[in-house]
Every structure is written in structure tokens, then in C-alpha cells.
Coordinates of C-alpha atoms and ligand atoms in Angstrom, one line a residue:
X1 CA 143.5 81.8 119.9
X2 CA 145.8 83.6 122.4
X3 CA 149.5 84.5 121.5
X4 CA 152.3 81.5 121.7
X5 CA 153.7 81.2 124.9
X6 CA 157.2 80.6 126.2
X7 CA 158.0 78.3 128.6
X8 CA 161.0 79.6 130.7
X9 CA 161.8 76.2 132.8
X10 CA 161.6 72.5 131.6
X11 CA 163.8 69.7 131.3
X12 CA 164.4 68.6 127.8
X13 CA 167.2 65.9 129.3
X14 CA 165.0 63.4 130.7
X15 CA 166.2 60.1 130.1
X16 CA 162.4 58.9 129.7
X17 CA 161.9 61.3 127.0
X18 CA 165.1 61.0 124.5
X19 CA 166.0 64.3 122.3
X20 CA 164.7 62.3 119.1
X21 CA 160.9 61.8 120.6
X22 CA 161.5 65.6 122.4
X23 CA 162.1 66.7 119.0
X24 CA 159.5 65.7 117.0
X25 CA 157.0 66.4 120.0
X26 CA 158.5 70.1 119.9
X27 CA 157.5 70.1 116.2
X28 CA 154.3 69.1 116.3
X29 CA 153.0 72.1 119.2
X30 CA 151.3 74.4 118.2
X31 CA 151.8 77.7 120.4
X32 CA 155.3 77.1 122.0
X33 CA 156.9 80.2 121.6
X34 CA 160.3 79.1 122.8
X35 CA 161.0 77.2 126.2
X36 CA 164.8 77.1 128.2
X37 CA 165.8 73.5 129.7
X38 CA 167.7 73.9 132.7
X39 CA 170.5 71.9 133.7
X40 CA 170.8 69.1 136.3
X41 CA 173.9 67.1 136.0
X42 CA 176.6 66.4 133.6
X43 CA 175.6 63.2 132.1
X44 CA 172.6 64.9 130.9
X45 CA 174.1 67.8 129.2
X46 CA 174.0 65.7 125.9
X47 CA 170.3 65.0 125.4
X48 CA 169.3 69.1 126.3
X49 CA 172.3 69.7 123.9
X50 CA 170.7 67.8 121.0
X51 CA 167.4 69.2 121.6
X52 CA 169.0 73.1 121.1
X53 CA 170.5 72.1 118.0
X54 CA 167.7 70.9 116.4
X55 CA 164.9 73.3 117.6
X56 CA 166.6 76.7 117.5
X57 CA 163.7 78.1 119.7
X58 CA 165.0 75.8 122.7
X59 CA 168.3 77.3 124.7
X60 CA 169.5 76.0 127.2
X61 CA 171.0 76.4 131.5
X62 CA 174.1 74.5 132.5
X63 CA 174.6 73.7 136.3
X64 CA 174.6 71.6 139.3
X65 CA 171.3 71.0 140.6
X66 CA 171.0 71.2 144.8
X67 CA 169.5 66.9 144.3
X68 CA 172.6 66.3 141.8
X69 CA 175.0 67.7 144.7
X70 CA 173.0 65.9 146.9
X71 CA 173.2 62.7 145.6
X72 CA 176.9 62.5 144.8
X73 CA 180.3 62.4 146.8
X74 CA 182.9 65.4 147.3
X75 CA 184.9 64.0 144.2
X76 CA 182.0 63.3 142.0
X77 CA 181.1 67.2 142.4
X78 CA 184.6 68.4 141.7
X79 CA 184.7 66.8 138.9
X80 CA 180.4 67.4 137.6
X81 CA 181.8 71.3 138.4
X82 CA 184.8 70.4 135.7
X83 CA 182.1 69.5 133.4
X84 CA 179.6 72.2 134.0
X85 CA 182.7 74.6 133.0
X86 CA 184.0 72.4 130.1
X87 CA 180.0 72.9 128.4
X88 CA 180.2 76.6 128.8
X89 CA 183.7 76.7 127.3
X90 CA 182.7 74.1 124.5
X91 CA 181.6 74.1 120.9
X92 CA 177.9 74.6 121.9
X93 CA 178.0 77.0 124.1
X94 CA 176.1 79.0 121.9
X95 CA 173.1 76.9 122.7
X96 CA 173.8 78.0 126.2
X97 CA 171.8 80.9 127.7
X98 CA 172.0 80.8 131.5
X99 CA 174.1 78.8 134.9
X100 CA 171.7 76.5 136.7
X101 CA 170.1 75.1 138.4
X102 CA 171.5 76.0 141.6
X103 CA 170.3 76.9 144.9
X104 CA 169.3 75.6 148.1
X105 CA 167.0 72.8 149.4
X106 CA 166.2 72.0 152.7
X107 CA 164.6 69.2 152.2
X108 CA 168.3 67.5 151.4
X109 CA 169.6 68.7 154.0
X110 CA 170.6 65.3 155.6
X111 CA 172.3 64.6 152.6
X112 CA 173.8 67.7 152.6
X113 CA 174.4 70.6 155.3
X114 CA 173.5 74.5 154.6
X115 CA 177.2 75.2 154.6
X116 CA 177.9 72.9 151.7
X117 CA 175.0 73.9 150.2
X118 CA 175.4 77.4 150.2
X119 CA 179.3 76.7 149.1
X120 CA 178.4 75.1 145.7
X121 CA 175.9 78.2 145.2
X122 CA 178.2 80.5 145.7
X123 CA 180.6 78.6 143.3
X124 CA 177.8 78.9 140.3
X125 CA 177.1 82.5 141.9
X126 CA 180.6 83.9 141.1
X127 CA 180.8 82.0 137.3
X128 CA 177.6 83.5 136.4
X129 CA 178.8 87.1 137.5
X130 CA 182.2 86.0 135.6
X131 CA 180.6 85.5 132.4
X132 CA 177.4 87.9 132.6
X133 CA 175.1 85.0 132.1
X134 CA 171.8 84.6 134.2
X135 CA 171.5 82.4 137.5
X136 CA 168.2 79.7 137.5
X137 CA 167.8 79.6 140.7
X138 CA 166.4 76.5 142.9
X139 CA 165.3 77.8 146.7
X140 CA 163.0 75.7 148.8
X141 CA 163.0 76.3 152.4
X142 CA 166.3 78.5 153.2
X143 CA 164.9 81.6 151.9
X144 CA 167.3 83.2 154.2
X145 CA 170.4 81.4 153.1
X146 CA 169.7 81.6 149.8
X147 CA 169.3 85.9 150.3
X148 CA 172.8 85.9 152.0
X149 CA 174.9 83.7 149.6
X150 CA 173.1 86.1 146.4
X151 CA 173.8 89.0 148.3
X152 CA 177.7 88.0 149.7
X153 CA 178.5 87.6 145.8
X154 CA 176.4 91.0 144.3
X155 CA 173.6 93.3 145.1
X156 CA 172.4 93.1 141.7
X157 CA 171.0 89.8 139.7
X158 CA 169.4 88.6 136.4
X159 CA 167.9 85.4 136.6
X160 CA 164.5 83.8 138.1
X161 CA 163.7 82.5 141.2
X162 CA 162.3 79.0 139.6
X163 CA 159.2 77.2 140.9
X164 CA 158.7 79.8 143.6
X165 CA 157.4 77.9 146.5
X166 CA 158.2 80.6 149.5
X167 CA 155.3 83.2 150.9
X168 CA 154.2 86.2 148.6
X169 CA 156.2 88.5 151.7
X170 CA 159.3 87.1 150.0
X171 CA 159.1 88.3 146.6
X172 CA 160.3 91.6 147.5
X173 CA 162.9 90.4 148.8
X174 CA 163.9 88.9 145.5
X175 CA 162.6 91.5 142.9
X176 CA 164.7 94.3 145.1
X177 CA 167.9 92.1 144.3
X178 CA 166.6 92.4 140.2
X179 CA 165.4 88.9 140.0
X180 CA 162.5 87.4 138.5
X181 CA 159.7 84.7 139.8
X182 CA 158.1 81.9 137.9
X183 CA 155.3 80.1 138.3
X184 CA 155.4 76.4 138.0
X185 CA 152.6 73.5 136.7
X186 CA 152.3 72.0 140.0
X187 CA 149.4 68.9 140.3
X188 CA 149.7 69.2 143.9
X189 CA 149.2 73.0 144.5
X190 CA 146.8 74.4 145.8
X191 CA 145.5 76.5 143.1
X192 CA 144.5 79.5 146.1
X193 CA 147.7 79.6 147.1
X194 CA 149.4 80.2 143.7
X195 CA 146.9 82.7 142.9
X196 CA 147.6 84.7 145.9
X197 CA 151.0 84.5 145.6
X198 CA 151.1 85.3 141.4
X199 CA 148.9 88.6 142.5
X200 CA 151.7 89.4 144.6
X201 CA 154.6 89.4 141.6
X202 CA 155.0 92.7 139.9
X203 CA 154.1 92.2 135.8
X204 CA 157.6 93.0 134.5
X205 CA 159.0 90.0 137.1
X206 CA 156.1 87.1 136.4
X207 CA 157.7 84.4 134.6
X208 CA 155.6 81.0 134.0
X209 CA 157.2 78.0 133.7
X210 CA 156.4 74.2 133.0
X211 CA 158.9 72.3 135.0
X212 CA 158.2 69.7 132.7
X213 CA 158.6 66.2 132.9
X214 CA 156.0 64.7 134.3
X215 CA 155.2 61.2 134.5
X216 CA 151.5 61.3 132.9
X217 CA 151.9 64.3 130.3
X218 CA 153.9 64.4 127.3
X219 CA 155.4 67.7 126.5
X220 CA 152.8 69.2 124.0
X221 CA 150.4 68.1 126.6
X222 CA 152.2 70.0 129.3
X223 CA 152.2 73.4 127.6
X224 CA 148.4 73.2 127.2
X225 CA 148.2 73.3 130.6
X226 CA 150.5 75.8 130.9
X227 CA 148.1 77.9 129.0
X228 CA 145.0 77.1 131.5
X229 CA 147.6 77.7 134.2
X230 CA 148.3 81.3 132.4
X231 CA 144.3 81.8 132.0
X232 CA 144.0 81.5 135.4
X233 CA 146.4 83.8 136.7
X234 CA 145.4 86.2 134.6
X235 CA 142.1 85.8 135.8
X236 CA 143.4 86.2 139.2
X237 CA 145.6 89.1 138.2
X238 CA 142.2 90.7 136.4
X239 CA 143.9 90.5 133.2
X240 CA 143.1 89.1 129.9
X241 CA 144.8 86.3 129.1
X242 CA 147.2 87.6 125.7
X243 CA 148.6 90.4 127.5
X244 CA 149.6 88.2 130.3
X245 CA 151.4 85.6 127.7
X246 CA 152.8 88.8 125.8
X247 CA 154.5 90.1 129.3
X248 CA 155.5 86.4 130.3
X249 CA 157.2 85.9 127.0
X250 CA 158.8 89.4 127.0
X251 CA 160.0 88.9 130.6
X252 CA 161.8 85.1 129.2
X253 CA 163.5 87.3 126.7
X254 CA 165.1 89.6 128.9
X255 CA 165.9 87.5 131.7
X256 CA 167.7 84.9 129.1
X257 CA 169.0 88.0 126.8
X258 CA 167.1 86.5 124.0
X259 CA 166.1 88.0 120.8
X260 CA 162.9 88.1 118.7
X261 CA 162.7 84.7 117.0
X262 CA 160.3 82.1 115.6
X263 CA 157.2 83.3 116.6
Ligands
ZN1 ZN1 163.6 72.3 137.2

């Protein structure tokens, strides 16, 4: 049996999946080596709260994701802002590991211009640089935007470019700037594309990620395919499949800062 394996992206704040089933889901797997649920709005902090506090191998992101933004009116993101500052000043902020998500995404872009876009990531930008956390990051389409709002705020970032969905000639582009990529579960994808694009990220910036939930897979389900998903990267890599799974879960650590545990 290969190593355990750590997830570095789901969402443990679902309100289909509530933090009492998540928990004793997350008890039963075997071969989760830890896992980091990223933020989406306020009124979801609670559940991916919970979850940290009772499975010390889960941490957790706090943010405003680009849909949340989206989806809500100038004074509802003022105040989900208040909020994402009041967690990471609160009693459990020691559960908290990293700001997002934030980003970009084009494909809201009725909903909401570049500009604004760009303004809300700068906002996350400059906390996460204020308190030396990492930045999940949420980029699809905008490459460029996204580029110029990281590099307006610092040349120099720890954090992971999430469910990387741009061309392999980007990830350069990234990397130079001292981020990380990951690799989601994606039904849809064409599995040719993500190999050519995972033979394209450098080893010590591969990061693999669930993206969990999904409608038809219950957690413990989901990290079994994130272990054929690892098998075949590796495979496209040339690698065997535990020294893939022992740089993925070293690479979660350092992006997140965290230490050795529970393995
Ligand atoms: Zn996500």
C-alpha cells in the first residue's frame, strides 16, 4: 500500500455534508494524511471550524471566494470582509493555516468587472502579506490580471495556484513568483490535458488536491480517487507512485507551514 496522502484543497463546509457526518467520514479513511478546507464565505466558516477541532489533521483557509463576491452586493462584502478578519483574529484561529480562496474568474465577470475583481484580491493579497500566512489562490481565465494584482502587492509568494486550469506555458510564470500548483479531481477533464500540463510542474511545486464535494462521492470516496489520480500522474511524470505522494505531502507542508503530524 502506497504512503497516506494529503489532500491540500477541499471543502469540509458544505452544507450537504454537516461537520458531524464529515467527521466520522474522516475517521473511518484510511490513508488521508491530512487535507486543508478552504474558505468560501462567512456563513460557512462554522461547519470547516468544527471539522479542525475535531480532526486535528484538518486546517483550515479563511477568505472570500471570487463566486461569494460574485453573488453578493457592495455592503454584503464589506461586511463578509469584516467577518473573514474577525475568524483570523478569533479564538480558533489556530485552526487557521492560510487566506482564501481568492482570485479571479472570468467566467463571473458579468456579475462582476476585472476591476472589482482584482480590488477584492488585492484586499486578501495585502492581509496575507500582513500576517505571513499563505494565499489559496482561485484563477480561471485572467491569467494576466491575476499576475499583475500578485505582483502590484509583492514579487515573492507562498501559496498554490488551486485547480490550475490555465496552459502548462503559464506555470512559470507562477513558480518564478514562489507559488505552487495543484492538481484537482476533475470528472470532466480531459485526462491528456492534465497529464501534459502535471509533466510541466516542477516536483518541489506539484501539489494535488481533491476539490471535494461532489455530488456522487462521499469524501472517503473522493480520496481514493485522488490516489488513482496521483498513480496516474506519476505514471505520466515516470515516477513511482510513493515518491510522488511523499513530494505532494511534503510540498502541503511547506506551503501551509505545517508540521509532521498524524501520519
Ligand atoms: Zn475550492
Amino acid at each position: 500500500m502506497s504512503p497516506a496522502i494529503f489532500d491540500s484543497h477541499a471543502h469540509f463546509d458544505d452544507s450537504q455534508w454537516p461537520p458531524a457526518t464529515l467527521v466520522a467520514d474522516l475517521g473511518r479513511i484510511q490513508g488521508l494524511a491530512g487535507a486543508v478546507s478552504a474558505g468560501f464565505g462567512p456563513e460557512r466558516f462554522a461547519a470547516s471550524r468544527a471539522v479542525c477541532r475535531a480532526v486535528r489533521k484538518v486546517r483550515r483557509a479563511v477568505g472570500l471566494h471570487p463566486w461569494w463576491l460574485a453573488a453578493h452586493d457592495q455592503t454584503q462584502r464589506e461586511a463578509g470582509w469584516q467577518a473573514v478578519v474577525a475568524e483570523l483574529d478569533g479564538a480558533d484561529s489556530d485552526t487557521i493555516v492560510a487566506i482564501g480562496e481568492l482570485g479571479v474568474d472570468k467566467n463571473r465577470k458579468h456579475l462582476m468587472d476585472a476591476d472589482q475583481q482584482m480590488r477584492w484580491m488585492t484586499l486578501a493579497l495585502h492581509q496575507a502579506k500582513r500576517r505571513n500566512l499563505p494565499i489559496v489562490l482561485h484563477i480561471v481565465g485572467w491569467h494576466g490580471h491575476a499576475l499583475d494584482a500578485l505582483r502590484a502587492v509583492s514579487p515573492r509568494w507562498r501559496g498554490v495556484v488551486h485547480r490550475f486550469s490555465g496552459s502548462p506555458e503559464l506555470i512559470p510564470r507562477y513558480t518564478d513568483l514562489g507559488l505552487h500548483v495543484a492538481l484537482a479531481l476533475e470528472p470532466r477533464l480531459d485526462v491528456s490535458k492534465r497529464q501534459v500540463v502535471a509533466r510541466a510542474v516542477p516536483a518541489d511545486r506539484l501539489l494535488l488536491e481533491t476539490d471535494w464535494p461532489f455530488l456522487d462521492l462521499d469524501y472517503p470516496q473522493a480520496v481514493q480517487e485522488l490516489r488513482l489520480m496521483a498513480a496516474q500522474i506519476a505514471d505520466a511524470r515516470g515516477e513511482d507512485l510513493s515518491s510522488l505522494i511523499a513530494t505532494n505531502n511534503a510540498n502541503c507542508r511547506q506551503v501551509y507551514g505545517l508540521g509532521l503530524v498524524n501520519e
